[in-house]
XYZ file of C-alpha atoms in Angstrom:
681
model
C 51.653 37.267 -6.955
C 53.203 34.950 -4.366
C 56.186 32.596 -4.357
C 56.080 29.853 -1.721
C 53.384 31.871 0.083
C 55.634 34.974 0.098
C 54.203 38.077 -1.584
C 56.309 39.526 -4.406
C 56.640 43.279 -3.900
C 56.166 45.063 -7.257
C 55.784 48.710 -8.222
C 52.472 49.590 -9.811
C 53.866 50.772 -13.140
C 54.959 49.196 -16.386
C 56.539 46.298 -14.392
C 53.037 44.893 -13.881
C 52.334 45.082 -17.594
C 55.559 43.240 -18.438
C 54.800 40.598 -15.800
C 51.226 40.231 -17.090
C 52.492 39.565 -20.622
C 54.981 36.967 -19.381
C 52.356 35.290 -17.175
C 49.804 34.982 -19.972
C 52.475 33.144 -21.996
C 54.147 31.274 -19.122
C 56.816 28.741 -20.234
C 56.803 30.283 -23.722
C 59.205 32.771 -25.304
C 57.697 36.271 -25.526
C 59.361 38.618 -28.003
C 60.594 42.007 -26.899
C 58.471 43.667 -29.578
C 55.314 42.096 -28.150
C 56.190 43.348 -24.677
C 56.875 46.818 -26.046
C 53.515 46.792 -27.869
C 51.714 45.820 -24.665
C 53.398 48.591 -22.682
C 53.287 51.518 -25.143
C 51.071 50.451 -28.041
C 51.773 52.272 -31.343
C 54.000 55.000 -29.813
C 56.967 53.399 -28.036
C 59.901 55.633 -26.961
C 63.337 55.350 -28.607
C 64.670 53.756 -25.419
C 61.896 51.113 -25.232
C 64.341 48.185 -25.423
C 66.451 49.563 -22.578
C 63.390 50.284 -20.436
C 62.094 46.708 -20.911
C 65.506 45.375 -19.856
C 65.274 47.511 -16.728
C 61.774 46.225 -15.947
C 62.919 42.623 -16.330
C 65.915 43.273 -14.071
C 63.654 44.714 -11.372
C 61.263 41.749 -11.691
C 64.173 39.336 -11.253
C 65.285 41.237 -8.150
C 61.771 41.106 -6.656
C 61.495 37.391 -7.404
C 64.888 36.715 -5.843
C 63.894 38.485 -2.615
C 60.774 36.274 -2.451
C 62.821 33.115 -3.053
C 62.190 32.744 -6.780
C 65.608 33.285 -8.317
C 66.017 32.326 -11.975
C 62.351 32.344 -12.992
C 62.863 34.729 -15.945
C 65.225 33.543 -18.669
C 66.682 35.676 -21.463
C 66.502 33.995 -24.864
C 67.540 34.981 -28.381
C 64.007 36.072 -29.253
C 62.960 37.657 -25.969
C 62.145 36.483 -22.456
C 60.646 33.305 -20.939
C 58.947 33.048 -17.527
C 59.491 29.456 -16.421
C 56.919 28.250 -13.884
C 56.158 24.773 -12.541
C 52.939 23.188 -13.782
C 49.799 24.026 -11.823
C 50.992 27.169 -10.094
C 48.841 29.646 -12.071
C 45.198 30.387 -11.249
C 44.386 30.026 -14.930
C 45.716 26.469 -14.917
C 43.821 25.599 -11.735
C 40.689 27.103 -13.264
C 40.921 25.002 -16.430
C 41.551 21.800 -14.472
C 38.638 22.335 -12.103
C 36.408 23.236 -15.052
C 37.386 20.022 -16.893
C 36.738 17.949 -13.767
C 33.328 19.582 -13.530
C 32.530 18.671 -17.124
C 33.623 15.084 -16.519
C 31.318 14.884 -13.499
C 28.443 16.271 -15.587
C 29.150 13.760 -18.351
C 29.070 10.928 -15.805
C 25.797 12.139 -14.278
C 27.318 13.402 -11.023
C 25.637 16.804 -11.144
C 26.366 17.684 -7.529
C 30.056 16.922 -8.093
C 30.007 18.976 -11.285
C 28.622 22.013 -9.450
C 31.255 21.641 -6.721
C 34.087 21.652 -9.277
C 32.619 24.519 -11.310
C 32.176 26.646 -8.216
C 35.751 25.885 -7.138
C 36.973 27.066 -10.550
C 34.882 30.230 -10.430
C 36.091 31.044 -6.904
C 39.554 31.677 -8.396
C 38.223 34.883 -9.969
C 38.513 37.879 -7.637
C 36.928 40.646 -9.620
C 37.732 41.559 -13.219
C 41.025 40.010 -14.375
C 43.997 42.411 -14.753
C 41.699 45.344 -14.045
C 44.506 47.601 -12.782
C 46.422 47.572 -16.109
C 45.773 50.147 -18.820
C 46.933 48.331 -21.931
C 44.885 47.358 -25.008
C 46.802 44.091 -25.328
C 46.201 43.184 -21.701
C 42.562 44.297 -21.918
C 42.063 41.781 -24.736
C 43.423 39.036 -22.477
C 41.198 40.244 -19.635
C 38.167 40.198 -21.923
C 38.995 36.621 -22.907
C 39.107 35.483 -19.297
C 35.953 37.417 -18.413
C 34.134 35.584 -21.204
C 35.597 32.256 -20.021
C 34.337 32.990 -16.528
C 30.826 33.788 -17.767
C 30.748 30.771 -20.058
C 31.680 28.368 -17.260
C 29.307 30.148 -14.881
C 26.461 29.608 -17.359
C 27.317 25.895 -17.594
C 27.236 25.712 -13.802
C 23.929 27.598 -13.582
C 22.343 25.275 -16.132
C 23.252 22.259 -14.012
C 22.010 23.878 -10.810
C 18.732 24.849 -12.456
C 18.364 21.283 -13.767
C 18.859 20.103 -10.172
C 15.848 22.195 -9.120
C 17.720 25.001 -7.334
C 15.523 27.683 -8.876
C 14.818 29.731 -5.770
C 18.416 29.627 -4.508
C 19.775 31.062 -7.771
C 17.400 34.013 -8.208
C 19.509 36.530 -6.262
C 22.732 35.564 -8.052
C 21.039 35.703 -11.447
C 19.590 39.147 -10.714
C 23.057 40.522 -9.983
C 24.449 38.911 -13.135
C 21.673 40.350 -15.295
C 22.247 43.813 -13.837
C 25.994 43.494 -14.529
C 25.455 42.089 -18.057
C 22.102 43.544 -19.197
C 22.641 42.648 -22.875
C 23.463 38.992 -22.210
C 20.165 37.338 -23.156
C 21.159 33.847 -21.985
C 21.445 35.070 -18.400
C 18.137 36.922 -18.649
C 16.437 33.752 -19.897
C 17.848 31.776 -16.987
C 16.558 34.380 -14.512
C 13.093 34.288 -16.129
C 13.087 30.481 -15.933
C 14.174 30.446 -12.282
C 11.458 32.955 -11.345
C 8.720 31.139 -13.272
C 9.631 27.746 -11.812
C 9.555 29.399 -8.365
C 5.908 30.432 -8.953
C 6.869 34.094 -9.597
C 5.311 34.501 -13.015
C 4.783 38.261 -12.791
C 8.435 38.831 -11.820
C 9.590 36.677 -14.743
C 7.537 38.773 -17.166
C 8.900 41.987 -15.636
C 12.462 40.754 -16.255
C 11.582 40.213 -19.921
C 10.050 43.690 -20.294
C 13.119 45.314 -18.731
C 15.415 43.335 -21.021
C 13.458 44.250 -24.132
C 13.533 47.924 -23.205
C 17.315 47.744 -22.699
C 17.907 46.016 -26.032
C 15.687 48.410 -27.968
C 17.228 51.446 -26.281
C 20.859 50.395 -26.751
C 20.814 48.363 -29.947
C 17.432 48.959 -31.586
C 16.820 45.181 -31.472
C 14.101 42.953 -30.094
C 15.048 39.979 -27.884
C 16.215 36.817 -29.645
C 13.706 34.194 -30.803
C 14.479 31.868 -27.894
C 13.790 34.567 -25.305
C 10.583 35.583 -27.085
C 9.405 31.954 -27.116
C 10.121 31.659 -23.378
C 8.136 34.870 -22.822
C 5.145 33.483 -24.747
C 5.197 30.199 -22.776
C 5.249 32.056 -19.477
C 2.337 34.299 -20.526
C 0.321 31.229 -21.585
C 1.192 29.366 -18.400
C 2.705 26.505 -20.382
C 5.370 24.217 -18.881
C 8.910 25.598 -18.973
C 11.848 23.297 -18.442
C 15.175 24.131 -16.875
C 18.111 24.666 -19.277
C 19.763 21.403 -20.226
C 23.367 20.722 -19.171
C 25.205 20.716 -22.482
C 28.079 18.416 -21.610
C 27.355 14.734 -22.321
C 29.393 11.978 -23.865
C 26.362 9.951 -24.881
C 23.613 10.468 -27.406
C 20.062 10.417 -26.048
C 17.929 7.525 -27.205
C 14.196 7.282 -27.818
C 13.005 4.345 -25.697
C 10.038 2.192 -26.714
C 9.532 -0.036 -23.688
C 5.772 -0.590 -23.705
C 4.806 -4.267 -23.410
C 2.949 -5.692 -26.446
C -0.643 -4.555 -26.755
C -3.370 -6.959 -25.601
C -4.683 -8.800 -28.649
C -8.018 -9.793 -27.103
C -8.561 -6.639 -25.068
C -12.275 -6.378 -24.344
C -14.581 -3.580 -23.179
C -13.586 -0.597 -21.008
C -14.870 1.939 -23.533
C -15.569 4.588 -20.862
C -12.166 4.109 -19.233
C -10.377 4.331 -22.595
C -12.187 7.510 -23.580
C -11.230 9.074 -20.253
C -7.606 7.928 -20.523
C -7.300 9.212 -24.090
C -8.376 12.653 -22.924
C -6.129 12.649 -19.841
C -3.017 11.447 -21.662
C -3.357 14.053 -24.409
C -4.506 16.972 -22.275
C -2.211 20.025 -22.131
C -1.348 21.036 -18.583
C 0.377 24.022 -17.036
C 3.164 23.042 -14.648
C 3.859 19.910 -12.632
C 4.248 16.328 -13.805
C 0.813 14.777 -14.458
C 0.296 11.494 -12.606
C -2.639 9.317 -13.655
C -3.359 6.344 -11.399
C -5.576 3.356 -12.183
C -6.446 1.806 -8.822
C -8.315 -1.343 -7.905
C -7.941 -4.846 -6.552
C -5.730 -7.398 -8.211
C -7.149 -9.174 -11.240
C -9.339 -6.334 -12.522
C -7.223 -5.801 -15.632
C -5.609 -2.476 -14.649
C -2.323 -3.383 -16.323
C -4.002 -4.488 -19.563
C -6.043 -1.285 -19.624
C -2.951 0.876 -19.013
C -0.918 -0.875 -21.720
C -3.780 -0.670 -24.232
C -4.352 3.037 -23.507
C -0.611 3.757 -23.708
C -0.386 2.181 -27.165
C -3.334 4.264 -28.341
C -1.636 7.478 -27.148
C 2.010 6.769 -27.998
C 1.976 9.107 -30.996
C 1.493 11.950 -28.492
C 4.869 11.150 -26.871
C 7.540 11.522 -29.578
C 10.411 11.271 -27.080
C 9.499 7.696 -26.203
C 7.832 5.468 -23.639
C 9.356 3.942 -20.506
C 7.864 0.986 -18.630
C 8.577 -0.785 -15.345
C 6.748 -3.442 -13.358
C 7.305 -2.156 -9.823
C 5.938 -5.393 -8.248
C 4.419 -3.279 -5.491
C 1.864 -5.881 -4.406
C 4.419 -8.700 -4.061
C 8.114 -7.814 -3.781
C 8.450 -4.054 -4.453
C 11.446 -3.028 -6.549
C 13.620 -0.228 -5.244
C 13.378 3.036 -7.215
C 17.166 2.834 -7.571
C 16.948 -0.382 -9.620
C 14.252 1.092 -11.869
C 16.059 4.408 -12.393
C 19.236 2.622 -13.436
C 17.322 0.863 -16.213
C 15.519 4.057 -17.252
C 18.770 6.036 -17.493
C 20.373 3.378 -19.672
C 17.265 3.246 -21.862
C 17.646 7.000 -22.374
C 21.242 6.562 -23.509
C 23.295 6.880 -20.321
C 26.202 4.393 -20.352
C 26.036 1.935 -17.472
C 29.357 3.229 -16.092
C 27.893 6.742 -15.987
C 24.796 5.852 -13.943
C 25.271 7.299 -10.416
C 25.417 4.796 -7.576
C 23.085 6.627 -5.181
C 19.362 7.259 -5.596
C 19.511 11.050 -5.131
C 21.964 11.586 -7.982
C 20.145 9.043 -10.163
C 16.893 10.938 -9.696
C 18.613 14.272 -10.372
C 20.198 12.987 -13.583
C 16.884 11.455 -14.672
C 15.072 14.767 -14.185
C 17.820 16.587 -16.074
C 17.694 14.207 -19.041
C 13.895 14.157 -19.232
C 13.332 17.887 -18.692
C 11.742 19.352 -21.803
C 10.971 15.919 -23.248
C 7.512 14.486 -23.863
C 7.701 10.956 -22.453
C 5.033 8.499 -21.361
C 6.184 6.619 -18.266
C 4.091 3.547 -17.406
C 4.653 2.296 -13.848
C 2.776 -0.936 -13.274
C 1.779 -2.214 -9.818
C 3.090 0.663 -7.703
C 3.204 0.047 -3.974
C 2.732 3.680 -2.948
C 3.823 7.230 -3.705
C 7.190 6.724 -1.999
C 8.080 4.174 -4.679
C 6.865 6.429 -7.496
C 8.224 9.831 -6.401
C 11.903 9.313 -7.386
C 10.752 8.106 -10.828
C 9.019 11.358 -11.751
C 10.606 13.099 -14.775
C 11.713 16.716 -15.069
C 9.359 19.274 -16.565
C 5.634 19.036 -17.144
C 5.315 17.710 -20.706
C 5.789 14.065 -19.785
C 3.002 11.983 -18.229
C 3.233 9.218 -15.628
C 0.565 6.510 -15.874
C 0.615 4.042 -13.001
C -1.478 1.155 -11.741
C -1.760 0.259 -8.092
C -3.711 -1.763 -5.579
C -3.116 1.119 -3.182
C -5.456 4.081 -3.366
C -2.441 6.411 -3.995
C -4.309 9.010 -1.948
C -1.053 10.496 -0.590
C 0.224 11.338 -4.083
C 0.299 15.125 -4.715
C -1.707 16.178 -7.762
C -2.673 12.639 -8.765
C -5.737 11.987 -10.948
C -7.205 8.596 -10.015
C -9.647 6.266 -11.724
C -11.023 3.152 -10.040
C -11.067 -0.009 -12.142
C -13.483 -2.782 -11.152
C -14.630 -5.931 -12.903
C -16.124 -5.973 -16.392
C -19.829 -5.463 -16.896
C -21.690 -8.675 -17.705
C -21.842 -8.189 -21.477
C -18.082 -7.533 -21.768
C -17.295 -10.356 -19.336
C -19.248 -12.846 -21.488
C -17.611 -11.406 -24.620
C -14.155 -12.026 -23.117
C -15.116 -15.596 -22.228
C -16.311 -16.195 -25.787
C -12.960 -14.975 -27.143
C -11.189 -17.458 -24.896
C -13.294 -20.575 -25.482
C -15.150 -19.800 -28.707
C -18.325 -17.896 -29.482
C -20.253 -21.038 -30.502
C -19.682 -22.689 -27.146
C -20.911 -19.620 -25.289
C -23.908 -19.261 -27.631
C -24.998 -22.844 -26.873
C -25.205 -22.153 -23.128
C -25.860 -18.434 -22.625
C -27.283 -18.787 -19.101
C -24.382 -20.936 -17.948
C -21.915 -18.479 -19.539
C -23.420 -15.681 -17.494
C -23.258 -17.875 -14.387
C -19.560 -18.597 -14.983
C -18.573 -14.923 -15.282
C -20.747 -14.087 -12.279
C -18.934 -16.717 -10.203
C -15.653 -15.231 -11.479
C -16.712 -11.948 -9.939
C -16.507 -10.372 -13.423
C -12.729 -10.155 -12.918
C -10.732 -10.468 -16.172
C -8.009 -12.506 -14.461
C -10.496 -15.029 -13.073
C -12.317 -15.199 -16.423
C -9.011 -15.881 -18.196
C -8.187 -18.651 -15.709
C -11.666 -20.149 -16.207
C -11.239 -19.816 -19.970
C -7.901 -21.649 -19.809
C -9.545 -24.492 -17.835
C -12.431 -24.732 -20.272
C -10.136 -24.545 -23.290
C -8.396 -27.688 -22.029
C -11.783 -29.334 -21.365
C -13.502 -28.888 -24.738
C -16.222 -31.432 -23.934
C -17.128 -30.039 -20.500
C -20.494 -28.324 -20.451
C -20.493 -24.799 -19.070
C -23.375 -25.735 -16.784
C -21.249 -28.415 -15.125
C -18.273 -26.064 -14.826
C -20.511 -23.437 -13.211
C -21.614 -26.068 -10.685
C -17.961 -26.679 -9.806
C -17.397 -22.954 -9.321
C -20.472 -22.665 -7.118
C -18.700 -24.853 -4.555
C -16.616 -22.357 -2.582
C -14.257 -25.131 -1.535
C -13.292 -25.722 -5.190
C -13.675 -22.295 -6.740
C -10.221 -20.842 -6.129
C -8.548 -23.994 -7.407
C -10.618 -23.892 -10.602
C -9.731 -20.219 -11.068
C -5.996 -20.845 -10.882
C -4.123 -21.857 -14.014
C -0.376 -21.470 -14.281
C 0.507 -17.839 -13.676
C -3.206 -16.961 -13.583
C -3.485 -17.328 -9.808
C -6.642 -15.431 -8.941
C -6.494 -16.009 -5.206
C -2.869 -14.943 -4.860
C -3.396 -11.828 -6.974
C -6.500 -10.765 -5.055
C -4.922 -11.079 -1.655
C -1.275 -10.201 -2.356
C -1.750 -6.912 -0.526
C -2.682 -8.812 2.641
C 1.031 -9.512 3.136
C 1.738 -5.769 3.218
C -0.841 -4.618 5.775
C -0.161 -4.479 9.504
C -0.694 -7.614 11.659
C -3.715 -5.967 13.313
C -5.273 -5.163 9.920
C -4.648 -8.704 8.667
C -6.203 -10.344 11.764
C -9.277 -8.145 11.511
C -9.582 -8.910 7.783
C -9.436 -12.668 8.392
C -12.024 -12.573 11.167
C -14.402 -10.393 9.145
C -14.085 -12.781 6.192
C -15.545 -15.602 8.301
C -18.748 -13.649 8.879
C -21.692 -14.073 6.495
C -22.838 -10.478 6.873
C -24.061 -8.833 3.638
C -22.193 -5.698 4.683
C -19.798 -4.758 7.467
C -20.313 -1.855 9.835
C -17.560 -0.186 11.805
C -19.090 -1.317 15.089
C -18.889 -4.946 13.935
C -15.165 -4.552 13.257
C -14.707 -2.841 16.629
C -16.569 -5.638 18.432
C -14.656 -8.562 16.914
C -11.294 -6.780 17.324
C -12.109 -5.501 20.837
C -11.296 -1.908 19.865
C -12.736 1.563 20.087
C -14.691 2.582 16.993
C -12.044 5.114 15.918
C -9.256 2.517 16.031
C -11.368 0.020 14.114
C -12.144 2.695 11.519
C -8.423 3.247 10.931
C -7.890 -0.483 10.384
C -10.801 -0.586 7.932
C -9.353 2.432 6.103
C -6.078 0.563 5.671
C -7.839 -2.555 4.359
C -9.915 -0.487 1.944
C -6.832 1.381 0.699
C -5.244 -1.988 -0.159
C -8.440 -3.155 -1.931
C -8.988 -5.998 0.564
C -12.483 -4.699 1.329
C -14.684 -2.206 -0.502
C -16.374 0.934 0.769
C -19.881 0.583 -0.605
C -21.775 3.534 0.783
C -22.726 5.780 3.639
C -25.972 5.404 5.548
C -28.250 8.100 6.874
C -26.337 7.985 10.137
C -23.291 9.277 8.285
C -21.385 6.018 8.714
C -19.667 4.005 5.984
C -20.155 0.309 5.450
C -17.986 -2.227 3.705
C -18.190 -5.418 1.668
C -15.925 -8.225 0.550
C -15.580 -9.089 -3.105
C -16.868 -12.707 -3.223
C -13.546 -14.135 -4.432
C -11.543 -12.097 -1.925
C -13.724 -13.424 0.872
C -13.262 -17.032 -0.271
C -9.490 -16.653 -0.384
C -9.428 -14.868 2.981
C -11.406 -17.732 4.514
C -8.858 -20.221 3.218
C -6.131 -18.195 4.892
C -8.221 -17.888 8.062
C -8.463 -21.679 8.313
C -4.657 -21.804 8.468
C -3.967 -18.710 10.560
C -6.836 -18.261 13.022
C -7.084 -20.557 15.987
C -10.473 -21.769 17.216
C -10.039 -19.956 20.552
C -9.254 -16.640 18.861
C -12.296 -16.848 16.613
C -14.559 -17.985 19.455
C -13.572 -14.977 21.525
C -14.221 -12.633 18.593
C -17.654 -14.154 17.966
C -18.524 -14.038 21.670
C -17.743 -10.318 21.728
C -19.819 -9.757 18.589
C -22.796 -11.691 19.996
C -22.603 -9.897 23.335
C -22.418 -6.444 21.743
C -25.080 -7.155 19.113
C -27.548 -8.721 21.576
C -27.398 -5.689 23.826
C -27.623 -3.217 20.905
C -30.510 -5.083 19.277
C -32.511 -5.126 22.511
C -31.648 -1.494 23.265
C -32.820 -0.339 19.825
C -36.104 -2.257 20.074
C -36.668 -0.940 23.593
C -36.056 2.604 22.315
C -38.807 2.085 19.743
C -41.099 0.339 22.216
C -40.530 1.371 25.855
C -42.766 -1.514 26.986
C -40.593 -4.168 25.333
C -38.893 -6.638 27.686
C -35.526 -8.313 27.588
C -33.212 -5.300 27.656
C -30.312 -5.936 29.987
C -29.566 -3.095 32.348
C -25.889 -4.018 32.423
C -23.896 -2.216 29.758
C -21.327 -4.648 28.291
C -17.667 -3.611 28.364
C -17.513 -4.159 24.595
C -20.185 -1.523 23.965
C -18.441 0.944 26.265
C -15.159 0.304 24.488
C -16.686 0.923 21.055
C -17.746 4.400 22.127
C -20.522 6.901 22.758
C -21.375 7.376 19.086
C -22.824 3.868 18.852
C -24.776 4.306 22.100
C -26.244 7.538 20.743
C -27.329 5.856 17.497
C -29.128 2.901 19.086
C -30.741 5.077 21.751
C -31.809 8.192 19.837
C -31.769 7.009 16.210
C -32.859 3.420 16.741
C -35.086 3.244 13.673
C -32.280 4.412 11.390
C -29.790 2.049 13.033
C -32.073 -0.965 12.607
C -32.802 0.035 9.001
C -29.090 0.224 8.276
C -28.522 -3.226 9.810
C -31.706 -4.761 8.349
C -29.862 -7.154 6.004
C -27.488 -8.195 8.771
C -30.046 -8.736 11.531
C -31.253 -12.254 10.576
C -27.724 -13.632 10.434
C -26.621 -11.894 13.644
C -29.716 -13.132 15.503
C -29.125 -16.642 14.152
C -25.521 -16.489 15.335
C -26.675 -15.441 18.805
C -29.185 -18.325 18.893
C -26.685 -21.064 18.050
C -23.594 -19.635 19.769
C -23.647 -22.518 22.265
C -22.558 -24.972 19.538
C -18.938 -26.099 20.238
C -16.504 -24.630 17.737
C -14.250 -27.167 15.981
C -13.053 -25.188 12.962
C -12.753 -21.410 12.569
C -15.666 -21.181 10.142
C -17.980 -23.734 11.686
C -20.067 -21.423 13.854
C -20.571 -18.807 11.182
C -21.550 -21.487 8.668
C -23.955 -23.056 11.139
C -25.427 -19.606 11.696
C -25.803 -19.131 7.972
C -27.542 -22.468 7.589
C -29.789 -21.635 10.544
C -30.633 -18.271 8.973
C -31.507 -19.900 5.622
C -33.670 -22.473 7.355
């Protein structure tokens, strides 16, 4: 004991017992009989009263020497130790503990742990351990239990924060010290299992069962047995839930309304049904539907979520992340999710880290379906992942989501022809489609089989009830009019298809625009390298970025082991419109000149390789070919037949472009269109 930082010198005898009794009832009157009972129990001496008076006198003397005169008062009923508020460790402990609970209630888990640990640091071994008194031992037992109770609250919060590995050593010591305390053993098993130490977790259970049977003849409690079974089966195990919360959890139901005229996608729905309902062991399942804008990913996800919502009794959360246009911050989304789960707005943490921690704590052990529409990338999704492995995250994205750990992806393209025509008939009437079946098929073909484009076309036709489908198909066949006809209100096909173009790098966007002006049936890496004046490896990286954002499609690999790419027809049309505004004539001319120079040399080299007597092969190796790299030179020299076979569909247009390249270029697309016309002729 100290007074104003001065140690009070006390004899280690009954004085300590008297002081302990007065301290446990500070600022309250303690009867002499109670003090006597604490000192001697049921066998006090005849002079007990006098001896207590002597002890109190000596305590007063010790206090006075330390500067604490007048702390002990004599009253009619006994003695009173008067102390200022907040000077006892027990008081400091209770205050820090209450601050910790308030932090936990407000979602500040890190702050809660800090306060709890500050409270627990006030304990320095077993309380009042040096006193041999049944009355004092009862007080010591009370404070030992208080310490353990608060420690368990703190451990629950730290486990919910994901600190499994850091707590294992502390939990082992606690279990050894309190082998019959099953709550601590369960926490140690959980920490080990969530740290991928399944065998160790099971060993802790076996040791605990043996201890209980040996000492008490009892099996572990039902909760510990259930945890043991889940670990054996490899089922998900959630961290203990922090028990302190002012609010009542809610069951959210945020799914958008189901799509009334949803059409087709039977294979996708069957797959999604199985994935959403499948039991998994560990980790949060992430299912991603990827594909270009307008393919109906969102409608498919919403429809599948409604079909599976009975499997998620704790609710469904939904957010449009706007990843392809103006991505929302995870912080904004988490704030809404936390409130939907019952967290008062004032209790939502201000920073993302604590929001994510609170979200994981609240959702741990729950079975939620979280639908994240239009995700930009994994970085936007990662903070929104729930705690535990019984919830499922279903997201849609124009990005390939390839960097997402453990993701299961499914590509969504346009509808097949039968479903596309069926959707059109739902929009404009089955009779109208039945009257012109060929024209109906032409319309959906010109829409690229994309649900968004078909809906825009359907809206146009619905407002033109007398327009024949044949005439409307003729309008769509004109590339100059098609995107305008396939835009109706919010159904902006062109904007949706190319929204990702605003998120790629400037180099990727320029390459994409130039490639869109070409009439090639498919695009090879060397073509991209030639028009961009890059090495083949650098061009490949740009193409990878464009493919990941669904701006071009990877359509196969040839026998040379090289991929080739294609534009979706509507994406190409929209990209050409953008190219007219963004590409200057000089820039496009230079790109086409490089392509013609590289192709002419490669074409002649390949034919010369097949026929050594052929003429026309230039001996000068163009800089563009050298820049592209040795792999291309090897292909056209040693695998010329395969190279020409791979480029067979492209050769007529490339040769036509080389023939007419002397035509002056007025508009960005003029030369390529002249080449196309020349090729057709």
